[in-house]
Amino acid sequence: AIQLTQSPSSLSASVGDRLTITCRASQGISIALAWYQLKPGKAPKLLIYDATSLESGVPSRFSGSGSGTDFTLTISSLQPEDFATYYCQQFNSYPLTFGPGTKVDIK
Amino acid sequence: QVQLVQSGAEVKKPGSSLKVSCKVSGGSFSSYAISWVRQAPGQGLEWMGGILPILGTPNYAEKFQGRLTLTADKSTSTAYMELSSLRSEDTALYYCARQLGDGFDIWGQGTMVTVSS
C-alpha cells in the first residue's frame, strides 16, 4: 500500500498568514492526489483534486502543486474559517490511503 | 443537486454486525464509485473500501478483509456497508462518499457508530 506522510502534523498561524502543508507519497503517484478540509461536526470538504485542480466553489486562496511523490497545499492568506485539519489522499492505487492530517489552529 | 443521505446513529454490542446505508439522490448512481471512510474519535480519516455500482465489484482495505461487505442496490440508488465482528475500536463516525475522478466530491452526513457492551 502507498503510504502518505504530511508535515507539519500541526501548526499555529494567524489570520493573513501564508500557509504551506506538505504531503509525501512512499512511491510515485503522478498527480493522483486530493486535499480535504475537515472541521468538527462536518463532513470532509474536497479542496483540490488531481494535485492542482481547484474544486468548484473553493476560494482561490487555496492552491495545490506537485507530482510524483511530493505535493503541497498552499493557503495564500489564512482566513478565520480556514482553521481546520487538512488531509491529503492518493488515488493512484488501492487502497486509497489518506495522510495523517495537519491541524491548523489559531496562534 | 446530488446528495448522499446516510442512515442514523447506531449502538452495537461487541461481536455483532452493523449495516449502514447511503442513498444517492439528485444524480446518477451507477456511474460513480462510492467509498466508505471512517474517523475514530481523535483519529484521522481511514478509507475502508469502495464499490462501483455499475460493476458491483468492491475493493477493500486489507485491514477490513473478511469483516467488511460493500453492496450497491441500483434499483433504490443505495449503497450499503456491512461490518461484522464489531469491537470497541470500530467506534467511529462512518461516511460514504462519491468518487469523481481523483477526489471524493460529495459526502454523506456521517453515521455515528458506538460499539459498547
Tab-separated table of C-alpha atoms in Angstrom:
chain	number	residue	atom	x	y	z
A	1	ALA	CA	0.000	0.000	0.000
A	2	ILE	CA	1.106	3.549	-0.714
A	3	GLN	CA	1.869	5.475	2.468
A	4	LEU	CA	1.332	9.223	2.740
A	5	THR	CA	3.112	11.436	5.241
A	6	GLN	CA	2.207	15.038	5.993
A	7	SER	CA	4.223	17.818	7.534
A	8	PRO	CA	3.862	19.527	9.793
A	9	SER	CA	1.420	17.485	11.883
A	10	SER	CA	0.138	20.707	13.411
A	11	LEU	CA	0.820	24.399	13.250
A	12	SER	CA	-0.332	27.647	14.740
A	13	ALA	CA	-0.935	30.577	12.444
A	14	SER	CA	-2.543	33.997	12.295
A	15	VAL	CA	-5.202	35.410	10.011
A	16	GLY	CA	-3.492	36.675	6.870
A	17	ASP	CA	-0.563	34.242	7.062
A	18	ARG	CA	0.579	32.241	4.056
A	19	LEU	CA	0.499	28.550	4.828
A	20	THR	CA	2.100	25.555	3.148
A	21	ILE	CA	1.378	21.928	4.028
A	22	THR	CA	3.409	19.104	2.504
A	23	CYS	CA	2.295	15.600	1.578
A	24	ARG	CA	4.818	12.955	0.544
A	25	ALA	CA	3.969	9.596	-1.032
A	26	SER	CA	6.013	6.434	-0.477
A	27	GLN	CA	6.116	5.894	-4.242
A	28	GLY	CA	5.264	7.921	-7.310
A	29	ILE	CA	1.565	8.622	-7.793
A	30	SER	CA	1.689	11.015	-10.766
A	31	ILE	CA	-0.917	13.682	-9.965
A	32	ALA	CA	-3.479	11.353	-8.379
A	33	LEU	CA	-3.817	13.334	-5.169
A	34	ALA	CA	-6.610	15.217	-3.445
A	35	TRP	CA	-6.729	17.589	-0.481
A	36	TYR	CA	-9.596	17.887	2.013
A	37	GLN	CA	-10.552	20.209	4.827
A	38	LEU	CA	-12.173	18.699	7.912
A	39	LYS	CA	-13.928	20.655	10.647
A	40	PRO	CA	-15.539	19.187	13.789
A	41	GLY	CA	-19.101	18.073	13.188
A	42	LYS	CA	-18.876	18.446	9.421
A	43	ALA	CA	-18.153	16.071	6.566
A	44	PRO	CA	-14.793	16.451	4.819
A	45	LYS	CA	-14.724	19.041	2.058
A	46	LEU	CA	-12.832	18.481	-1.174
A	47	LEU	CA	-10.487	21.390	-1.898
A	48	ILE	CA	-8.098	20.166	-4.599
A	49	TYR	CA	-8.198	17.166	-6.951
A	50	ASP	CA	-5.662	15.893	-9.468
A	51	ALA	CA	-2.992	17.590	-7.313
A	52	THR	CA	-3.586	21.080	-8.708
A	53	SER	CA	-7.254	21.465	-9.748
A	54	LEU	CA	-9.405	23.670	-7.543
A	55	GLU	CA	-12.796	22.157	-6.713
A	56	SER	CA	-15.749	24.276	-7.773
A	57	GLY	CA	-16.764	26.775	-5.100
A	58	VAL	CA	-13.479	26.605	-3.196
A	59	PRO	CA	-11.846	30.019	-2.676
A	60	SER	CA	-8.877	30.807	-4.898
A	61	ARG	CA	-6.598	31.356	-1.879
A	62	PHE	CA	-6.281	27.545	-1.840
A	63	SER	CA	-3.886	26.015	-4.345
A	64	GLY	CA	-2.144	22.704	-4.850
A	65	SER	CA	1.100	21.765	-6.546
A	66	GLY	CA	3.360	18.795	-7.094
A	67	SER	CA	3.574	15.479	-8.872
A	68	GLY	CA	5.259	12.148	-8.359
A	69	THR	CA	5.960	11.890	-4.634
A	70	ASP	CA	5.933	15.456	-3.316
A	71	PHE	CA	2.883	17.679	-3.049
A	72	THR	CA	1.918	20.900	-1.334
A	73	LEU	CA	-1.289	22.637	-0.324
A	74	THR	CA	-0.939	26.397	-0.001
A	75	ILE	CA	-3.337	28.874	1.567
A	76	SER	CA	-2.242	32.279	0.361
A	77	SER	CA	-3.899	34.358	3.100
A	78	LEU	CA	-5.390	32.442	6.011
A	79	GLN	CA	-8.966	33.353	6.906
A	80	PRO	CA	-10.786	32.647	10.193
A	81	GLU	CA	-12.862	29.902	8.554
A	82	ASP	CA	-9.687	28.078	7.431
A	83	PHE	CA	-8.753	26.845	10.909
A	84	ALA	CA	-9.303	23.121	10.485
A	85	THR	CA	-7.487	19.857	9.823
A	86	TYR	CA	-6.239	19.141	6.306
A	87	TYR	CA	-5.761	15.702	4.751
A	88	CYS	CA	-4.211	14.500	1.528
A	89	GLN	CA	-5.380	11.306	-0.201
A	90	GLN	CA	-3.881	9.323	-3.057
A	91	PHE	CA	-5.871	7.790	-5.918
A	92	ASN	CA	-3.033	6.077	-7.753
A	93	SER	CA	-3.821	2.593	-6.463
A	94	TYR	CA	-5.938	0.693	-3.936
A	95	PRO	CA	-6.167	1.108	-1.010
A	96	LEU	CA	-6.962	4.809	-1.403
A	97	THR	CA	-4.925	5.950	1.574
A	98	PHE	CA	-5.136	9.232	3.470
A	99	GLY	CA	-2.319	11.135	5.052
A	100	PRO	CA	-2.350	11.513	8.850
A	101	GLY	CA	-3.595	15.103	8.716
A	102	THR	CA	-2.308	18.577	9.546
A	103	LYS	CA	-4.146	20.557	12.195
A	104	VAL	CA	-4.140	24.323	11.737
A	105	ASP	CA	-5.076	26.355	14.772
A	106	ILE	CA	-5.024	29.978	15.831
A	107	LYS	CA	-1.793	31.439	17.140
B	1	GLN	CA	-28.001	18.632	-6.681
B	2	VAL	CA	-26.542	15.262	-5.777
B	3	GLN	CA	-26.940	14.272	-2.147
B	4	LEU	CA	-25.802	11.270	-0.170
B	5	VAL	CA	-28.043	10.556	2.803
B	6	GLN	CA	-26.926	8.005	5.364
B	7	SER	CA	-28.874	6.004	7.903
B	8	GLY	CA	-28.949	7.035	11.533
B	9	ALA	CA	-26.689	6.518	14.509
B	10	GLU	CA	-26.205	3.012	15.874
B	11	VAL	CA	-25.188	1.473	19.179
B	12	LYS	CA	-23.895	-2.086	18.866
B	13	LYS	CA	-22.633	-4.822	21.138
B	14	PRO	CA	-19.144	-6.279	20.632
B	15	GLY	CA	-19.265	-9.232	18.270
B	16	SER	CA	-22.399	-8.057	16.470
B	17	SER	CA	-22.759	-6.727	12.924
B	18	LEU	CA	-23.530	-3.306	11.532
B	19	LYS	CA	-25.195	-2.236	8.297
B	20	VAL	CA	-25.191	1.399	7.212
B	21	SER	CA	-26.995	2.688	4.134
B	22	CYS	CA	-26.141	5.572	1.821
B	23	LYS	CA	-28.882	6.738	-0.541
B	24	VAL	CA	-27.890	8.781	-3.564
B	25	SER	CA	-30.396	11.312	-4.847
B	26	GLY	CA	-30.367	14.002	-7.494
B	27	GLY	CA	-27.945	12.320	-9.854
B	28	SER	CA	-26.546	9.171	-11.394
B	29	PHE	CA	-25.943	6.303	-9.004
B	30	SER	CA	-24.367	3.601	-11.124
B	31	SER	CA	-21.648	5.613	-12.847
B	32	TYR	CA	-19.628	6.745	-9.824
B	33	ALA	CA	-17.777	4.720	-7.229
B	34	ILE	CA	-18.965	5.028	-3.658
B	35	SER	CA	-16.365	4.713	-0.924
B	36	TRP	CA	-16.675	4.333	2.824
B	37	VAL	CA	-14.408	6.316	5.122
B	38	ARG	CA	-14.361	6.342	8.887
B	39	GLN	CA	-12.944	8.592	11.588
B	40	ALA	CA	-12.464	7.154	15.057
B	41	PRO	CA	-12.514	9.604	17.985
B	42	GLY	CA	-9.373	11.728	17.954
B	43	GLN	CA	-8.055	9.928	14.867
B	44	GLY	CA	-7.669	10.710	11.178
B	45	LEU	CA	-9.597	9.615	8.124
B	46	GLU	CA	-9.408	5.954	7.138
B	47	TRP	CA	-10.511	4.558	3.775
B	48	MET	CA	-12.326	1.267	4.259
B	49	GLY	CA	-13.328	0.287	0.763
B	50	GLY	CA	-15.285	1.279	-2.314
B	51	ILE	CA	-17.675	-0.069	-4.915
B	52	LEU	CA	-18.637	0.913	-8.451
B	53	PRO	CA	-22.359	0.180	-8.647
B	54	ILE	CA	-22.403	-0.413	-12.407
B	55	LEU	CA	-19.959	-3.291	-11.944
B	56	GLY	CA	-20.801	-4.239	-8.384
B	57	THR	CA	-17.216	-5.242	-7.662
B	58	PRO	CA	-15.893	-3.914	-4.352
B	59	ASN	CA	-12.359	-3.077	-3.261
B	60	TYR	CA	-11.479	-3.424	0.402
B	61	ALA	CA	-8.653	-2.144	2.539
B	62	GLU	CA	-6.650	-5.144	3.723
B	63	LYS	CA	-7.386	-4.241	7.332
B	64	PHE	CA	-11.098	-4.959	6.795
B	65	GLN	CA	-10.842	-8.017	4.533
B	66	GLY	CA	-13.168	-10.728	5.801
B	67	ARG	CA	-15.187	-8.349	8.009
B	68	LEU	CA	-16.412	-5.767	5.508
B	69	THR	CA	-19.022	-6.232	2.804
B	70	LEU	CA	-19.964	-3.433	0.403
B	71	THR	CA	-23.000	-3.720	-1.824
B	72	ALA	CA	-24.980	-1.442	-4.120
B	73	ASP	CA	-28.674	-1.665	-5.000
B	74	LYS	CA	-29.192	0.061	-8.334
B	75	SER	CA	-32.990	-0.201	-8.041
B	76	THR	CA	-33.009	2.081	-4.984
B	77	SER	CA	-29.753	4.016	-5.641
B	78	THR	CA	-28.492	2.901	-2.260
B	79	ALA	CA	-25.071	1.687	-1.194
B	80	TYR	CA	-24.580	-0.435	1.896
B	81	MET	CA	-21.659	-1.012	4.219
B	82	GLU	CA	-21.784	-4.080	6.468
B	83	LEU	CA	-19.124	-4.622	9.121
B	84	SER	CA	-19.118	-7.782	11.198
B	85	SER	CA	-17.442	-8.955	14.414
B	86	LEU	CA	-17.580	-5.448	15.839
B	87	ARG	CA	-15.157	-4.418	18.549
B	88	SER	CA	-14.731	-1.258	20.590
B	89	GLU	CA	-12.110	0.018	18.141
B	90	ASP	CA	-14.839	0.202	15.470
B	91	THR	CA	-16.463	3.064	17.362
B	92	ALA	CA	-16.270	5.858	14.806
B	93	LEU	CA	-18.059	8.263	12.519
B	94	TYR	CA	-18.672	6.484	9.220
B	95	TYR	CA	-19.033	8.368	5.938
B	96	CYS	CA	-19.950	7.382	2.425
B	97	ALA	CA	-18.501	9.498	-0.353
B	98	ARG	CA	-18.846	9.734	-4.123
B	99	GLN	CA	-15.669	9.481	-6.162
B	100	LEU	CA	-15.417	11.831	-9.123
B	101	GLY	CA	-12.092	11.313	-10.837
B	102	ASP	CA	-9.304	11.707	-8.301
B	103	GLY	CA	-11.379	13.132	-5.469
B	104	PHE	CA	-14.343	12.439	-3.198
B	105	ASP	CA	-16.522	15.370	-4.154
B	106	ILE	CA	-19.758	14.624	-2.296
B	107	TRP	CA	-20.045	13.133	1.162
B	108	GLY	CA	-22.850	11.801	3.274
B	109	GLN	CA	-23.629	13.454	6.581
B	110	GLY	CA	-21.933	10.702	8.561
B	111	THR	CA	-23.265	7.914	10.780
B	112	MET	CA	-22.011	7.658	14.343
B	113	VAL	CA	-21.464	4.074	15.431
B	114	THR	CA	-20.765	3.201	19.050
B	115	VAL	CA	-19.643	-0.306	19.996
B	116	SER	CA	-20.076	-0.932	23.682
B	117	SER	CA	-21.138	-3.705	25.989
